[in-house]
């Protein structure tokens, strides 16, 4: 098998040919979403609202809070939404669950998110994403984690913040700043220091050197978690992200289209304060359920010493 370039993975029936799944094409497909907003949707109605408001893509999720193990969405829901909209469609698979990814690819999703928002299927191993035609998205909280996922074949990195859907953007800001800080530190390093830095962050040296040369991640970087207002979205973009993910909680309002459209416009015009003013007006009432009470906010002085 080595002579024809085919490699057997997972079992005798799963065979991949790297020449048929070039990473450059998958990275290019992810680049097409740059500068856009991706909305999590749980129904056809939400998907249509996102499309009409200008979303670059949608990611399908199960409706309601599922108790216990969270898995990939029902394929019938994905098919129903796929028939209803024309923008690219994503769906989540559990970390390490390559069979869920195979099912999603067979359905015809445009991107697969190997997501830590779901339960873990494999605590030690991520999916070998080079084994799929479909581009993959993976989460990270620091530069080393991001580059390890890229080595596994991730075509987009999602810098992840809070996972609870409570509208608290603080953790997302922290993680995005952390990644950007490490990139700046790397850019100012002497060439001889890059080897030690790559070892320190447990990342492949060739990708670390590529980040130093490019001054950014080698793939598109989106932000996710706690982004529920146009101001949150513009903040992520001004911090250097290529786009954002927005949770389905933004649809829980009297006028979801206004909120969704406002966030889309804020991402497109994140450096224009006048557009941001217009995008942010009249949203306070619909944000009531996402405002954090004092019991959900860590008070100053109660953190780590």
Coordinates of C-alpha atoms in Angstrom, one line a residue:
X1 CA 0.0 0.0 0.0
X2 CA 2.9 2.4 0.6
X3 CA 3.7 2.5 -3.1
X4 CA 0.3 3.9 -4.2
X5 CA 0.1 6.5 -1.3
X6 CA -2.9 4.8 0.4
X7 CA -2.8 4.4 4.2
X8 CA -5.1 2.2 6.3
X9 CA -6.5 4.0 9.3
X10 CA -8.7 2.8 12.2
X11 CA -9.6 -0.5 10.5
X12 CA -9.4 -2.4 7.3
X13 CA -12.4 -0.7 5.8
X14 CA -11.3 2.9 6.4
X15 CA -8.7 3.9 3.8
X16 CA -7.5 7.4 3.0
X17 CA -5.4 8.8 0.2
X18 CA -3.7 12.0 1.2
X19 CA -3.5 13.1 -2.4
X20 CA -7.3 13.1 -2.6
X21 CA -7.7 15.1 0.6
X22 CA -5.2 17.9 0.3
X23 CA -5.0 20.2 3.3
X24 CA -4.5 23.3 1.2
X25 CA -8.0 22.9 -0.3
X26 CA -9.6 22.4 3.1
X27 CA -7.7 25.4 4.5
X28 CA -8.9 27.4 1.5
X29 CA -12.5 26.5 2.1
X30 CA -12.1 27.7 5.7
X31 CA -10.6 31.0 4.5
X32 CA -13.8 31.6 2.5
X33 CA -15.6 32.2 5.9
X34 CA -13.0 34.8 7.0
X35 CA -14.7 38.1 8.1
X36 CA -18.0 36.3 8.7
X37 CA -20.3 35.3 11.5
X38 CA -21.3 31.7 12.2
X39 CA -24.6 31.1 14.2
X40 CA -25.6 28.1 16.1
X41 CA -29.1 27.1 15.1
X42 CA -31.5 24.4 16.5
X43 CA -34.4 24.7 14.0
X44 CA -35.1 25.5 10.3
X45 CA -36.7 28.9 11.4
X46 CA -33.5 29.9 13.2
X47 CA -31.4 28.8 10.2
X48 CA -33.5 31.0 7.8
X49 CA -33.2 34.0 10.1
X50 CA -29.4 33.6 10.2
X51 CA -29.2 33.3 6.4
X52 CA -31.4 36.3 5.8
X53 CA -29.4 38.4 8.3
X54 CA -26.1 37.7 6.5
X55 CA -24.5 34.8 8.4
X56 CA -21.6 33.2 6.5
X57 CA -22.4 29.8 7.9
X58 CA -24.6 28.0 10.5
X59 CA -23.7 25.2 12.9
X60 CA -26.6 22.8 13.7
X61 CA -27.2 21.9 17.3
X62 CA -29.8 19.8 19.1
X63 CA -32.7 21.9 20.4
X64 CA -33.0 22.3 24.2
X65 CA -30.7 21.2 26.9
X66 CA -30.0 17.5 26.6
X67 CA -29.4 15.7 29.9
X68 CA -26.5 13.4 30.1
X69 CA -24.2 12.7 27.2
X70 CA -24.3 15.3 24.4
X71 CA -23.6 13.8 21.0
X72 CA -23.7 14.9 17.3
X73 CA -27.1 16.3 16.2
X74 CA -29.8 14.1 14.7
X75 CA -28.9 13.5 11.0
X76 CA -32.6 14.1 10.1
X77 CA -32.4 17.7 11.6
X78 CA -29.2 18.4 9.7
X79 CA -30.8 17.2 6.4
X80 CA -33.9 19.3 7.0
X81 CA -31.9 22.5 7.7
X82 CA -29.6 21.7 4.7
X83 CA -32.6 21.6 2.4
X84 CA -33.9 24.9 3.8
X85 CA -30.8 27.2 3.4
X86 CA -28.1 27.7 0.9
X87 CA -25.2 28.9 3.1
X88 CA -22.5 26.5 4.3
X89 CA -23.6 24.2 7.1
X90 CA -21.5 22.8 10.0
X91 CA -22.2 20.1 12.6
X92 CA -20.5 19.0 15.7
X93 CA -18.9 15.6 16.4
X94 CA -17.5 14.5 19.7
X95 CA -13.7 14.7 20.3
X96 CA -12.1 11.6 19.0
X97 CA -15.3 10.1 17.6
X98 CA -14.3 9.5 14.0
X99 CA -17.4 7.5 13.2
X100 CA -19.6 10.5 14.0
X101 CA -17.4 12.5 11.6
X102 CA -17.8 9.9 8.9
X103 CA -21.6 10.1 9.3
X104 CA -21.6 13.9 9.1
X105 CA -19.4 13.8 6.0
X106 CA -21.8 11.3 4.4
X107 CA -24.8 13.6 5.1
X108 CA -23.0 16.3 3.2
X109 CA -22.1 18.9 5.8
X110 CA -19.7 21.5 4.6
X111 CA -17.6 21.6 7.8
X112 CA -17.2 19.4 10.9
X113 CA -16.6 20.9 14.3
X114 CA -14.7 18.4 16.6
X115 CA -16.2 20.1 19.6
X116 CA -15.4 20.1 23.3
X117 CA -18.9 21.4 23.9
X118 CA -20.1 17.8 23.5
X119 CA -19.1 14.9 25.6
X120 CA -15.6 13.4 25.0
X121 CA -15.6 10.1 23.0
X122 CA -11.9 9.6 23.4
X123 CA -10.0 11.2 26.3
X124 CA -6.6 10.7 24.8
X125 CA -6.9 11.0 21.0
X126 CA -8.4 13.5 18.6
X127 CA -9.7 12.5 15.1
X128 CA -7.1 12.2 12.4
X129 CA -8.6 15.0 10.3
X130 CA -6.4 14.3 7.3
X131 CA -8.6 11.2 6.8
X132 CA -11.6 13.3 5.6
X133 CA -12.5 15.4 2.6
X134 CA -14.5 17.8 4.9
X135 CA -12.6 20.7 6.6
X136 CA -12.5 20.4 10.4
X137 CA -12.8 23.1 13.1
X138 CA -11.2 22.6 16.5
X139 CA -11.1 24.6 19.7
X140 CA -8.1 25.9 21.6
X141 CA -7.2 28.1 24.6
X142 CA -3.6 28.7 23.8
X143 CA -1.1 28.7 20.9
X144 CA 0.3 25.2 21.6
X145 CA -3.1 23.6 21.6
X146 CA -4.0 25.4 18.4
X147 CA -1.0 24.2 16.6
X148 CA -1.4 20.6 17.8
X149 CA -4.9 20.6 16.3
X150 CA -3.6 22.1 13.0
X151 CA -1.0 19.3 12.8
X152 CA -3.9 16.8 13.1
X153 CA -5.6 18.5 10.2
X154 CA -7.8 21.3 11.5
X155 CA -8.5 23.9 8.8
X156 CA -9.9 26.4 11.3
X157 CA -9.2 27.2 14.9
X158 CA -11.9 28.3 17.3
X159 CA -10.5 30.1 20.3
X160 CA -13.1 29.0 22.9
X161 CA -14.3 30.8 26.0
X162 CA -17.2 29.9 28.3
X163 CA -19.3 26.8 27.4
X164 CA -22.4 27.5 29.4
X165 CA -24.2 30.0 27.1
X166 CA -24.6 32.6 29.8
X167 CA -23.3 35.5 27.8
X168 CA -20.1 36.0 29.7
X169 CA -17.4 37.0 27.2
X170 CA -14.6 37.4 29.8
X171 CA -13.1 34.0 29.3
X172 CA -13.1 34.3 25.5
X173 CA -11.3 37.6 25.7
X174 CA -8.7 36.0 28.1
X175 CA -8.0 33.1 25.7
X176 CA -7.9 35.2 22.5
X177 CA -5.5 37.6 24.2
X178 CA -3.4 34.7 25.4
X179 CA -3.1 33.3 21.8
X180 CA -2.3 36.7 20.4
X181 CA 0.3 37.4 23.1
X182 CA 2.1 34.1 22.5
X183 CA 2.2 35.0 18.7
X184 CA 3.8 38.4 19.5
X185 CA 6.3 36.8 21.9
X186 CA 7.3 34.3 19.2
X187 CA 7.6 37.1 16.6
X188 CA 10.2 38.8 18.7
X189 CA 12.3 35.7 19.4
X190 CA 15.7 34.9 17.9
X191 CA 15.7 32.0 15.5
X192 CA 17.6 29.9 18.0
X193 CA 15.0 30.4 20.7
X194 CA 12.2 29.0 18.5
X195 CA 13.2 25.4 19.2
X196 CA 12.9 25.8 23.0
X197 CA 9.6 27.7 22.6
X198 CA 8.1 24.9 20.5
X199 CA 9.1 22.4 23.1
X200 CA 7.7 24.6 25.9
X201 CA 4.3 24.9 24.3
X202 CA 4.4 21.2 23.1
X203 CA 3.8 22.2 19.4
X204 CA 5.4 21.0 16.1
X205 CA 8.5 23.1 15.4
X206 CA 7.7 23.6 11.7
X207 CA 4.3 25.1 12.6
X208 CA 5.8 27.3 15.3
X209 CA 8.3 28.5 12.7
X210 CA 5.5 29.2 10.3
X211 CA 3.6 31.2 12.8
X212 CA 6.8 33.3 13.5
X213 CA 7.2 33.9 9.7
X214 CA 3.5 34.8 9.2
X215 CA 2.9 36.7 12.4
X216 CA -0.4 34.8 12.9
X217 CA -1.9 31.3 13.0
X218 CA -1.4 29.3 9.7
X219 CA -5.2 28.9 9.5
X220 CA -8.2 31.1 10.1
X221 CA -8.9 31.9 13.8
X222 CA -12.5 32.5 15.0
X223 CA -13.7 33.2 18.6
X224 CA -16.5 31.5 20.4
X225 CA -18.2 31.7 23.8
X226 CA -20.2 34.4 25.5
X227 CA -20.5 36.6 22.3
X228 CA -24.1 37.8 22.4
X229 CA -24.0 41.6 21.5
X230 CA -22.6 43.5 18.5
X231 CA -20.1 45.1 20.9
X232 CA -18.8 41.6 21.9
X233 CA -18.5 40.7 18.3
X234 CA -16.6 43.9 17.4
X235 CA -14.3 43.4 20.4
X236 CA -13.3 39.9 19.1
X237 CA -12.6 41.3 15.7
X238 CA -10.5 44.2 17.0
X239 CA -8.5 41.8 19.1
X240 CA -7.4 40.1 15.8
X241 CA -9.9 37.3 15.2
X242 CA -11.0 36.4 11.6
X243 CA -14.6 35.9 12.6
X244 CA -16.9 34.7 15.4
X245 CA -19.2 31.9 16.5
X246 CA -22.5 32.9 18.2
X247 CA -24.6 30.6 20.3
X248 CA -28.3 29.9 19.8
X249 CA -29.2 31.9 22.8
X250 CA -29.3 35.1 20.6
X251 CA -32.5 33.7 19.0
X252 CA -34.3 33.8 22.4
X253 CA -35.8 37.3 22.0
X254 CA -38.9 39.1 20.7
X255 CA -36.9 40.2 17.6
X256 CA -34.2 37.7 16.9
X257 CA -33.6 39.0 13.4
X258 CA -32.6 42.4 14.8
X259 CA -30.1 40.9 17.2
X260 CA -28.6 38.5 14.6
X261 CA -28.4 41.2 11.9
X262 CA -26.8 43.6 14.4
X263 CA -24.1 41.1 15.2
X264 CA -23.4 40.4 11.5
X265 CA -23.1 44.2 10.8
X266 CA -20.8 44.6 13.8
X267 CA -18.4 41.9 12.5
X268 CA -18.4 43.5 9.0
X269 CA -17.8 47.0 10.3
X270 CA -16.0 46.3 13.6
X271 CA -13.8 49.5 13.2
X272 CA -16.7 51.9 12.5
X273 CA -18.2 53.2 15.8
X274 CA -21.2 54.8 14.0
X275 CA -22.2 51.4 12.6
X276 CA -21.7 49.8 16.0
X277 CA -24.0 52.4 17.6
X278 CA -26.8 51.6 15.1
X279 CA -26.2 47.9 15.6
X280 CA -26.4 48.1 19.4
X281 CA -29.5 50.3 19.7
X282 CA -32.7 48.7 21.1
X283 CA -31.3 45.4 22.2
X284 CA -31.3 45.8 26.0
X285 CA -34.8 44.3 26.5
X286 CA -33.9 41.2 24.6
X287 CA -30.7 40.7 26.5
X288 CA -32.4 40.5 29.9
X289 CA -32.1 36.7 30.2
X290 CA -28.4 36.8 29.4
X291 CA -27.4 39.5 32.0
X292 CA -25.3 38.0 34.8
X293 CA -26.5 38.3 38.4
X294 CA -24.0 38.9 41.2
X295 CA -24.2 35.2 42.2
X296 CA -22.8 34.3 38.8
X297 CA -20.0 36.8 38.8
X298 CA -16.7 36.1 40.6
X299 CA -16.0 39.0 42.8
X300 CA -12.7 40.7 42.8
X301 CA -10.4 39.4 45.5
X302 CA -12.0 35.9 45.5
X303 CA -9.9 34.5 42.8
X304 CA -6.6 32.8 43.0
X305 CA -4.1 34.3 45.3

